[in-house]
Each structure stands twice: as structure tokens, then as C-alpha cells.
Coordinates of C-alpha atoms in Angstrom, one line a residue:
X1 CA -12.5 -30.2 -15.9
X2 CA -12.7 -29.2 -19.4
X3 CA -13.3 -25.0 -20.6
X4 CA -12.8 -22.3 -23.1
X5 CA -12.0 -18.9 -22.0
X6 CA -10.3 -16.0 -23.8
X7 CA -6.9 -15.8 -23.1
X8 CA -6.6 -12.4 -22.3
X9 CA -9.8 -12.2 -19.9
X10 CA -7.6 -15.2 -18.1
X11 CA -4.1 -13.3 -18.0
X12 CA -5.7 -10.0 -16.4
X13 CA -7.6 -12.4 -13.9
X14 CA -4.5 -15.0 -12.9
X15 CA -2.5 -11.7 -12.6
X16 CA -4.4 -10.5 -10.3
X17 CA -4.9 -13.4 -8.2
X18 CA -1.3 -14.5 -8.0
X19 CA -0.6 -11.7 -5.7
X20 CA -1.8 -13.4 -3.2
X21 CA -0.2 -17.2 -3.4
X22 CA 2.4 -17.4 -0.6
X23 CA 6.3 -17.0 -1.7
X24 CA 7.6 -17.9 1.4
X25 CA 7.2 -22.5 0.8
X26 CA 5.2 -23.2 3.7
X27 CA 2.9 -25.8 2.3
X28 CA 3.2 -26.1 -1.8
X29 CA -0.8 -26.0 -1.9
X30 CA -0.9 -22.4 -0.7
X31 CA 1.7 -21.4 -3.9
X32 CA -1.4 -22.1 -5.9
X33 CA -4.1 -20.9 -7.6
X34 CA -7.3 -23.0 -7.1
X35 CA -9.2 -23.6 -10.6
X36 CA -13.1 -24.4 -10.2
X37 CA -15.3 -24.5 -13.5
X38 CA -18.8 -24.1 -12.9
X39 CA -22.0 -23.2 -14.8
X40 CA -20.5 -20.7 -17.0
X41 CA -18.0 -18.9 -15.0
X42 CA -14.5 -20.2 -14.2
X43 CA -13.3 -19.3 -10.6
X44 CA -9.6 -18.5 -9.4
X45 CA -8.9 -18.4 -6.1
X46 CA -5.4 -17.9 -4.0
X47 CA -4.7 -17.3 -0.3
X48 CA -1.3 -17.6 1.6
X49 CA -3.1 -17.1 5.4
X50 CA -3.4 -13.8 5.0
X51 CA -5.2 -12.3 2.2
X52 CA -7.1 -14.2 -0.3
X53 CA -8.3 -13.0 -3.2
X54 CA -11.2 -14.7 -6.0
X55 CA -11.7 -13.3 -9.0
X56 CA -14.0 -14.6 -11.6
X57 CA -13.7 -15.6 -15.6
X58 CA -16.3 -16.1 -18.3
X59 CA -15.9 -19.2 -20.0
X60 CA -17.6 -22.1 -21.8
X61 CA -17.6 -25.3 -19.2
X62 CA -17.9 -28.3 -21.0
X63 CA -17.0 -30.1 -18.0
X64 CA -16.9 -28.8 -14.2
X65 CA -14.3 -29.7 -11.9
X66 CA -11.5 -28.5 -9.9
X67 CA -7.8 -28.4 -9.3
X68 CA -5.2 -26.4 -8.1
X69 CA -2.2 -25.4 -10.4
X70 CA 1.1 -23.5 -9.6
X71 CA 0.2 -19.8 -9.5
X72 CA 3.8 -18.5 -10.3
X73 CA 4.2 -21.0 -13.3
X74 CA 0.8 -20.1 -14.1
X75 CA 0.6 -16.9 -14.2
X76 CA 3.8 -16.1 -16.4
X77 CA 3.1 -18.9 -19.1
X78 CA -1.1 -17.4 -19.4
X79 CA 0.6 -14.0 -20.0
X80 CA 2.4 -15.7 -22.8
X81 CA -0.4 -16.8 -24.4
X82 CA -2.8 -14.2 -23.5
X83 CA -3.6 -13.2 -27.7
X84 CA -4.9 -16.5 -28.1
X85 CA -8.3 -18.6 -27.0
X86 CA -7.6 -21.3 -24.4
X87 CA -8.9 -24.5 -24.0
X88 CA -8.0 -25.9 -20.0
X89 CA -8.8 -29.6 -19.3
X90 CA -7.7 -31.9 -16.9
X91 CA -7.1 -35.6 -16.7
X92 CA -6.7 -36.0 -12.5
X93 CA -2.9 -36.2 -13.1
X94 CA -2.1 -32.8 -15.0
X95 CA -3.7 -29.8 -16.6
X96 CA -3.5 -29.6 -20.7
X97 CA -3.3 -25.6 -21.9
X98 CA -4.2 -25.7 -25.4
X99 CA -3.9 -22.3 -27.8
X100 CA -3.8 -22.4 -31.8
X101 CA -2.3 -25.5 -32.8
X102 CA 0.2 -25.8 -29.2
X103 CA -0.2 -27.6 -26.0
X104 CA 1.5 -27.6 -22.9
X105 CA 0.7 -30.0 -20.3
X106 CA 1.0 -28.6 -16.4
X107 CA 1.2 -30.3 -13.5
X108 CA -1.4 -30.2 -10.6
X109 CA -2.7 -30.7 -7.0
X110 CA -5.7 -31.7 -5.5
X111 CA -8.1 -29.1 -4.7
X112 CA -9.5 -31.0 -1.5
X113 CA -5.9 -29.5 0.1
X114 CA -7.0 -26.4 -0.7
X115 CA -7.8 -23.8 2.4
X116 CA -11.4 -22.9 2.8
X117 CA -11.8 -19.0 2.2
X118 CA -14.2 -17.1 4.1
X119 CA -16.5 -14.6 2.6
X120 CA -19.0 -14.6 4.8
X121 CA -17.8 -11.3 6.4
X122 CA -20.5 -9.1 6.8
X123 CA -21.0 -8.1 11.0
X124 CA -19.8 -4.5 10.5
X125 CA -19.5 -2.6 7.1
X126 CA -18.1 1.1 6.4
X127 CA -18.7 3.2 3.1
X128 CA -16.6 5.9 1.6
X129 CA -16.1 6.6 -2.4
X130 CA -14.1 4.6 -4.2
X131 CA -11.3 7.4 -4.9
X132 CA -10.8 8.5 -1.2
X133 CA -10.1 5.0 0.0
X134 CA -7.2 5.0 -2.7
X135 CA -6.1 8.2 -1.8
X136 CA -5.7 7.2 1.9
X137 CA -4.2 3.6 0.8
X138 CA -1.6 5.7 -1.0
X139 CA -0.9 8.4 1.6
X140 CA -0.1 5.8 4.5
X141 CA 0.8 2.8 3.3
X142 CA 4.5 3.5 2.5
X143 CA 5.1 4.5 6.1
X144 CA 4.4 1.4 7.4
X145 CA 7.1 -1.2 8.7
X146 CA 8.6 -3.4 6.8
X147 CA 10.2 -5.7 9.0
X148 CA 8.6 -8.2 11.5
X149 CA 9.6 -6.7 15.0
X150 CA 6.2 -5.4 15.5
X151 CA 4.0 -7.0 13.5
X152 CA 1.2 -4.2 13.8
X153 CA 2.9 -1.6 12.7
X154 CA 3.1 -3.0 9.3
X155 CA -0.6 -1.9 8.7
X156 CA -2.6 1.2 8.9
X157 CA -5.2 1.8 11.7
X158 CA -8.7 2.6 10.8
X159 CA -10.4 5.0 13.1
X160 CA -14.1 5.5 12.6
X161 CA -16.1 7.6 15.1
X162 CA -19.5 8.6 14.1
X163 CA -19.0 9.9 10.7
X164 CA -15.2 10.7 10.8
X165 CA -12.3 8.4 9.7
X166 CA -8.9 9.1 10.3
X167 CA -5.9 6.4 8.9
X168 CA -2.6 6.5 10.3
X169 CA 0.6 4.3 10.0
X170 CA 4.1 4.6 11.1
X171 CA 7.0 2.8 11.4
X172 CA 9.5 4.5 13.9
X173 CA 11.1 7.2 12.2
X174 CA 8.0 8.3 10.1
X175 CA 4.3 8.8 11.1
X176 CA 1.5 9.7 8.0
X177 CA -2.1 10.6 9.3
X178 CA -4.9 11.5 7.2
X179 CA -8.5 12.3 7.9
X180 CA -12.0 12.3 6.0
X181 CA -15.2 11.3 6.2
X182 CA -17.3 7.8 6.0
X183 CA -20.9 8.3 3.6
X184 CA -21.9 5.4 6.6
X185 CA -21.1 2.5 9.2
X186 CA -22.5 0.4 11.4
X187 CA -21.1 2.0 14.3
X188 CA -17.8 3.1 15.6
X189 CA -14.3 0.2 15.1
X190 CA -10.9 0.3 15.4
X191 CA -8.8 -1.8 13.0
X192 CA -4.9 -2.3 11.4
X193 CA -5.3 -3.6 8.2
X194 CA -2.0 -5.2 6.9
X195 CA -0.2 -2.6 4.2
X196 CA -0.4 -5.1 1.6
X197 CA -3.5 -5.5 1.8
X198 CA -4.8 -2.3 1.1
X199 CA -2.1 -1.6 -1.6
X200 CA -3.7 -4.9 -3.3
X201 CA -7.2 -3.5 -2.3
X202 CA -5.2 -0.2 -4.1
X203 CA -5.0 -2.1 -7.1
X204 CA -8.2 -3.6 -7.5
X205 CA -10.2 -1.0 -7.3
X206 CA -11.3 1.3 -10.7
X207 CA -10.7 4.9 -9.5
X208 CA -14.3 6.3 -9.2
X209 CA -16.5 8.3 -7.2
X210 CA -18.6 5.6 -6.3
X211 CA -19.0 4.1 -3.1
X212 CA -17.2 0.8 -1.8
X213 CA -18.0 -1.1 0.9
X214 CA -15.9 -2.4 3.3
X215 CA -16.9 -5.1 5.7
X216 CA -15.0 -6.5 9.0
X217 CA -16.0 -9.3 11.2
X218 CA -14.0 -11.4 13.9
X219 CA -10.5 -10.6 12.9
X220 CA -11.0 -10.3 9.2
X221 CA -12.0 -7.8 6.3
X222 CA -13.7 -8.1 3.2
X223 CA -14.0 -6.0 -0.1
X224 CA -15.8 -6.7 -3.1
X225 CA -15.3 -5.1 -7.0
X226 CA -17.2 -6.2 -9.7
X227 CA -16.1 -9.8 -10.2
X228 CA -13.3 -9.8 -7.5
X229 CA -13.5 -10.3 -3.5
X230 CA -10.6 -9.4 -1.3
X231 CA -10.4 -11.1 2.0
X232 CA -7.8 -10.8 5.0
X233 CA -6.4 -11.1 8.3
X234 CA -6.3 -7.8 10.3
X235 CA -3.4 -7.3 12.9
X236 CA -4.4 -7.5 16.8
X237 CA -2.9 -5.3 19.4
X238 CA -2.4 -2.3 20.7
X239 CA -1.8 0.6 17.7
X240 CA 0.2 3.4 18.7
X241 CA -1.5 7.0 19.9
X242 CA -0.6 9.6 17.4
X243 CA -2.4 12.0 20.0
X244 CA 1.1 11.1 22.0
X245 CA 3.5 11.5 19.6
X246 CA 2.4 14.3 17.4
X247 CA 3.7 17.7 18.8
X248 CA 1.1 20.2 19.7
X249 CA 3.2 23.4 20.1
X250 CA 6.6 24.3 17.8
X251 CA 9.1 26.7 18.2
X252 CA 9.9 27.5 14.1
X253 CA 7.5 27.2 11.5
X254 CA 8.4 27.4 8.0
X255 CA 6.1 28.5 5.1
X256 CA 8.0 27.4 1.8
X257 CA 6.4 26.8 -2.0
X258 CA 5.7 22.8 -2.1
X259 CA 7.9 22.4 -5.7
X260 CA 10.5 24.6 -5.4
X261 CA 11.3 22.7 -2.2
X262 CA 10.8 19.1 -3.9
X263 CA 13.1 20.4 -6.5
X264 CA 15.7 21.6 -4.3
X265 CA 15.6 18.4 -1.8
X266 CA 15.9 15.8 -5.2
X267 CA 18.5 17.1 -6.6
X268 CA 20.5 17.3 -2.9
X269 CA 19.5 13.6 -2.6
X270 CA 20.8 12.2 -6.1
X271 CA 24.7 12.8 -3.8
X272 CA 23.6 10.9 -0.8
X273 CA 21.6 7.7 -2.6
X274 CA 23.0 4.6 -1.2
X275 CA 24.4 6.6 1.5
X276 CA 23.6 5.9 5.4
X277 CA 20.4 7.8 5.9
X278 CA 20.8 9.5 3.0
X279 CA 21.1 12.5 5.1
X280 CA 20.3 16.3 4.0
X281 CA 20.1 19.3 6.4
X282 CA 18.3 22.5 6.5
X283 CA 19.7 25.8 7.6
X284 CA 16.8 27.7 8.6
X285 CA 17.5 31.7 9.6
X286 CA 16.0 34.8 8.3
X287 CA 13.1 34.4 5.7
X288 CA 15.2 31.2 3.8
X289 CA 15.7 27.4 4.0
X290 CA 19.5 26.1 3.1
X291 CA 19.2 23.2 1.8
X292 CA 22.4 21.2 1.7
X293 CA 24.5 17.9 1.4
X294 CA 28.2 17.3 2.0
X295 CA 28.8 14.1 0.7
X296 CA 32.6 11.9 -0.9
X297 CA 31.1 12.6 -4.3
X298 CA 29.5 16.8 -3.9
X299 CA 28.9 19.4 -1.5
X300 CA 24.8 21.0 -2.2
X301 CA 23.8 24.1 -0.8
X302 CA 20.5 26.1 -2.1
X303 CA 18.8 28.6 -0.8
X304 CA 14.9 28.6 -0.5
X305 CA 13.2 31.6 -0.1
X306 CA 10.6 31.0 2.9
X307 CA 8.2 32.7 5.2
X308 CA 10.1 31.7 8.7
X309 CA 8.6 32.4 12.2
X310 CA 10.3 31.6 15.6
X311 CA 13.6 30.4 16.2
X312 CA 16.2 29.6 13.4
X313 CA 17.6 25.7 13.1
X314 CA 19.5 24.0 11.8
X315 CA 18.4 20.0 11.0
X316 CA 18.6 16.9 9.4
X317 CA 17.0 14.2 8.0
X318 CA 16.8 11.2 5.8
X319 CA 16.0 13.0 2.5
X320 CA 13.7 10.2 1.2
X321 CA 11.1 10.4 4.1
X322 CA 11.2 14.0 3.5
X323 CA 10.6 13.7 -0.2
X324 CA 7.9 11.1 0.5
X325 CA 6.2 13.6 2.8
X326 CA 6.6 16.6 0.3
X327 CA 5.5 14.5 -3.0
X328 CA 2.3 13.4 -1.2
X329 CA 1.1 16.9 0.3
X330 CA -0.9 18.8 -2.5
X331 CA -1.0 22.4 -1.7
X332 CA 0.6 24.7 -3.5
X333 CA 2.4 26.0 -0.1
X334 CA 3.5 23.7 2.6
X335 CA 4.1 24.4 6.3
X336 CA 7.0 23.0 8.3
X337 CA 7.4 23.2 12.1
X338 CA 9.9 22.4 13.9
X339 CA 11.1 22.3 17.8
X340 CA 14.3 20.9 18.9
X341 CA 17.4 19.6 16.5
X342 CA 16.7 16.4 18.0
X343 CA 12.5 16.3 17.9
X344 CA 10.5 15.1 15.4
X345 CA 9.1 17.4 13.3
X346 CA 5.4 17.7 10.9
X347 CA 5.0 18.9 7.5
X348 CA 1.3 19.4 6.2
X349 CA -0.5 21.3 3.2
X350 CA -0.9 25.1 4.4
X351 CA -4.4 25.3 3.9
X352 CA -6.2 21.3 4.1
X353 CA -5.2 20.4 7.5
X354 CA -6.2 17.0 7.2
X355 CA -3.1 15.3 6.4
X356 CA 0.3 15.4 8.3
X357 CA 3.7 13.7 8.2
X358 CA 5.7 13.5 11.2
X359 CA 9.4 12.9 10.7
X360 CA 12.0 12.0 12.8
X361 CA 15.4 14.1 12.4
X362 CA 19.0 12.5 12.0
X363 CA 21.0 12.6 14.9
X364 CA 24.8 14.4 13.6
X365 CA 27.9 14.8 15.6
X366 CA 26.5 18.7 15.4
X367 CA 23.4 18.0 17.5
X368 CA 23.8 14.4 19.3

């Protein structure tokens, strides 16, 4: 394999690619990036079982070929190098990088190890603009799990019915839910699409009004951008109901300006970071929200001035899934309702309905 590329073009590509070589050492040829020079066009290619992403690179072949490289390695050194043009070629025993008057020599791996990727996905397909996929990626994605307990529940779930979509994740103390519209499908699906992958998806897409397709077949997804295509695994099993855990009736509802209420709630939170739940508590009575912290370092209490209806309460909570939740509403007036001390409670724009957190309170020696 011999080529010319521009190192820049190169750097933005491998960077992009290297996101999805494994980290974990199952088997070293899946902590590489797969280099295939053909025609005019120089392919990179990494998977780790999961996702998979190929992106493609202008480039002057002199000589096609393949080989895998180590993406890690790879990626840092091409970002070192990214002002100059690079000359690649191979000898079947290593890779020689060549820029201005320097050479490095890397080694490689045979591509014949390399997994097969799949992009021949294409059984069912949904459409949406580009900028409302984003916007659900980045309304969702940070309440999944993190941890391997239940596997599912590290993804979002799709919903499509007709022409409505509705993505939802949670991960047992937090539930986000978010609702639109699809331009077009191929019918009604269900599917949990790991978080990763859609904040990589995230990533890759330009923001734009345009429409992006995104296709599904036997297990597996697929999206496509210019000269990139995103493949991956989606989770099996049974996704939680939010119909069964989201309350339908509420005893307290609390009307409060969005960012006077983020102000209040960050600067109660810089005493409790670190802390065990990082808890804060609300004192709500009359037409006001006390916000408050009592922690080794400072006692916090503000005042909020609020539109309060129904019982008062008094409540708390993990102040980063609050501020989570209040950062990623949008209306200039939130709306807060709340039950029991110990019942989860929903915060959602006052006028678009179609988003909602649902947030779990802390259990204190005042309400266990």
C-alpha cells in the first residue's frame, strides 16, 4: 500500500474513527483501525463488536492494499503531524509515515483478522431532520445507565407509531422522555439503541435542518453522513414502561422562572460536590421554593418566588439530576409537581409538553 493524503483531512477522519476501536484488550485486532487504499479514496474502518464506524479520505493511491494499524497510537501521532502532507506505505512488516523531511515507521497487523462490518442494513428505515435527532440524543442520553447490571438501560428506546416518535431512557433514579415527530418510516419499531452510540451518531452529524435516515435491520442500525457510516448493535429485551412509572396525578405543583431556579440550585450545589448524593432540599409553602444545603463546609438557604398550588413539601434530591433536568428544559417557566416526600417527582417546560424528567427524591432521616 503506498498513498498521499493531506494530513489534516487524515487527523479529522482517524479522530473520528478511533472512537470506536475497543479499549477494553479483547483481541489486539479490534484496537485497530483497518487502512484500505483504493481507487482514489483511502478507507478507515474500526469496530469493537458494537459500533463500527468507516469514514472515507481523498488521497493519491499509488498502490492499493491494506493493513490494520494501532488506532490509539495512530490517532495521537496523525494529530501531530496533521499541518503536513503524508505519504503512507507499507512493506507487509510495518507502515512508513512520511511528512517534510521525517519518517516514522509503525507497526502493523494483518487485515485478513479484521471483522467483517455490515452495511447492508436497509429492512426498515426512519426520517426526521438532522437537528431534532440531536436534540433528542442530547436530551436522553445522559440519563442512561452507566454500569452493566442491566444492560438495556444503558440505551434509549425508540418508539415510532404512525408518524409519532417518542425517546426515553432512564437509569433508576432518573427517567428523560421526549416526543416529536418522524417526516417518514416504514412502519411502526421498537428499539434501544446503546447511549454511545447515539452520542457518536451526536457527533457525526453537521447540525442542519435536513433530513437523516436511519435504517434498522436484525439487531442492528445504520446511519450514514456524507463520507461516514455508523453501524451498531441494538440492546434486546424488555425496555421499561414509562406509562408505569410516570405519575398521572400530583398533589403540589410548582410554577418557578427556569434561570432563577438554575441559579439558585448551582450555587447550593458547589457545598455538596463530592458529597454523597450531593443532596439539596426544597421547602415548598406559600407562593416560594427554599432552596437549601446544610453541609461540613456551608449552610444555603434561598428563597424563590413561585406560583405554588396544593400541598406544601418539603424534599430532596441529588442536586445534579435536578440541574440536568432544569438546564435541558427551554421555557422560560418550568413546572414542578410533586406527591409524596418519598415519590418521584416530574419537571417539564410550562408550555411544550413534550419533554419531561422524572426524578427520584433522596430518602433523609426527615422522611425515611
Amino acid at each position: 500500500m503506498k498513498l498521499v493524503c493531506e494530513g489534516l483531512d487524515l487527523a479529522d477522519s482517524v479522530l473520528k474513527v478511533v472512537k470506536a476501536c475497543s479499549s477494553k484488550n479483547i483481541m489486539p485486532v479490534l484496537e485497530c483501525i483497518k487502512l484500505s487504499a483504493r481507487n482514489d479514496m483511502l478507507t478507515l474502518s474500526a469496530t469493537d463488536g458494537e459500533i463500527a464506524i468507516i469514514k472515507n479520505v481523498k488521497a493519491e493511491v499509488m498502490e492499493e492494499g491494506e493493513v490494520c494499524v494501532q488506532g490509539r497510537y495512530f490517532s495521537e501521532f496523525v494529530r501531530k503531524v496533521e499541518s503536513f502532507q503524508i505519504l503512507l506505505e507499507t512493506d507487509g512488516i510495518s507502515m512508513n509515515i512520511m511528512y517534510a523531511q521525517n519518517k516514522t515507521c509503525m507497526q502493523i497487523l494483518s487485515a485478513d483478522d479484521f471483522p467483517v462490518i455490515n452495511t447492508d442494513i436497509n429492512e426498515s428505515c426512519f426520517s426526521l431532520p438532522t437537528n431534532n435527532l440531536k436534540k433528542y440524543i442530547n436530551f436522553t442520553t445522559f440519563c442512561c445507565a452507566t454500569d452493566e447490571s442491566r444492560p438495556i438501560l444503558k440505551g434509549c428506546q425508540f418508539v415510532i407509531k404512525g408518524s409519532e416518535l417518542s425517546v426515553t431512557s432512564l437509569d433508576g433514579f432518573r427517567l428523560a422522555t421526549i416526543s416529536g415527530t418522524v417526516a417518514s418510516s416504514t412502519g411502526n419499531m421498537e428499539i434501544v439503541c446503546p447511549a454511545r452510540t447515539l452520542n457518536e451518531i451526536d457527533k457525526m452529524l453537521p447540525a442542519s435542518d435536513d433530513l437523516i435516515d436511519v435504517y434498522v435491520q436484525h439487531g442492528m442500525m445504520l446511519v450514514a453522513s456524507e463520507d461516514t457510516i455508523l453501524t451498531s448493535r441494538l440492546y434486546s429485551g424488555d425496555f421499561i414502561r414509562k406509562e408505569n412509572i410516570i405519575p398521572r396525578n400530583f398533589n403540589t405543583t410548582v410554577k418557578v422562572n427556569r434561570l432563577n431556579l438554575k441559579s439558585s440550585i448551582e450555587r447550593a450545589a458547589v457545598f455538596v460536590k463530592g458529597e454523597k448524593n450531593s443532596l439539596i432540599v426544597f421547602d415548598i409553602s406559600g407562593n416560594q421554593v427554599m432552596v437549601s444545603t446544610n453541609s461540613e463546609i456551608a449552610r444555603v438557604n434561598e428563597p424563590l418566588e413561585a406560583e405554588v398550588t396544593g400541598k406544601d413539601l418539603r424534599i430532596a434530591m441529588n442536586s445534579r439530576f435536578i440541574i440536568d433536568a432544569v438546564n435541558n428544559l427551554e421555557d422560560e417557566e418550568i413546572v414542578m409537581s410533586f406527591n409524596r416526600q418519598i415519590d418521584p417527582f416530574i419537571c417539564q417546560n410550562r408550555v411544550d409538553l413534550r419533554s419531561l424528567y422524572l426524578i427520584l427524591p433522596v430518602r433523609t432521616a426527615n422522611n425515611a
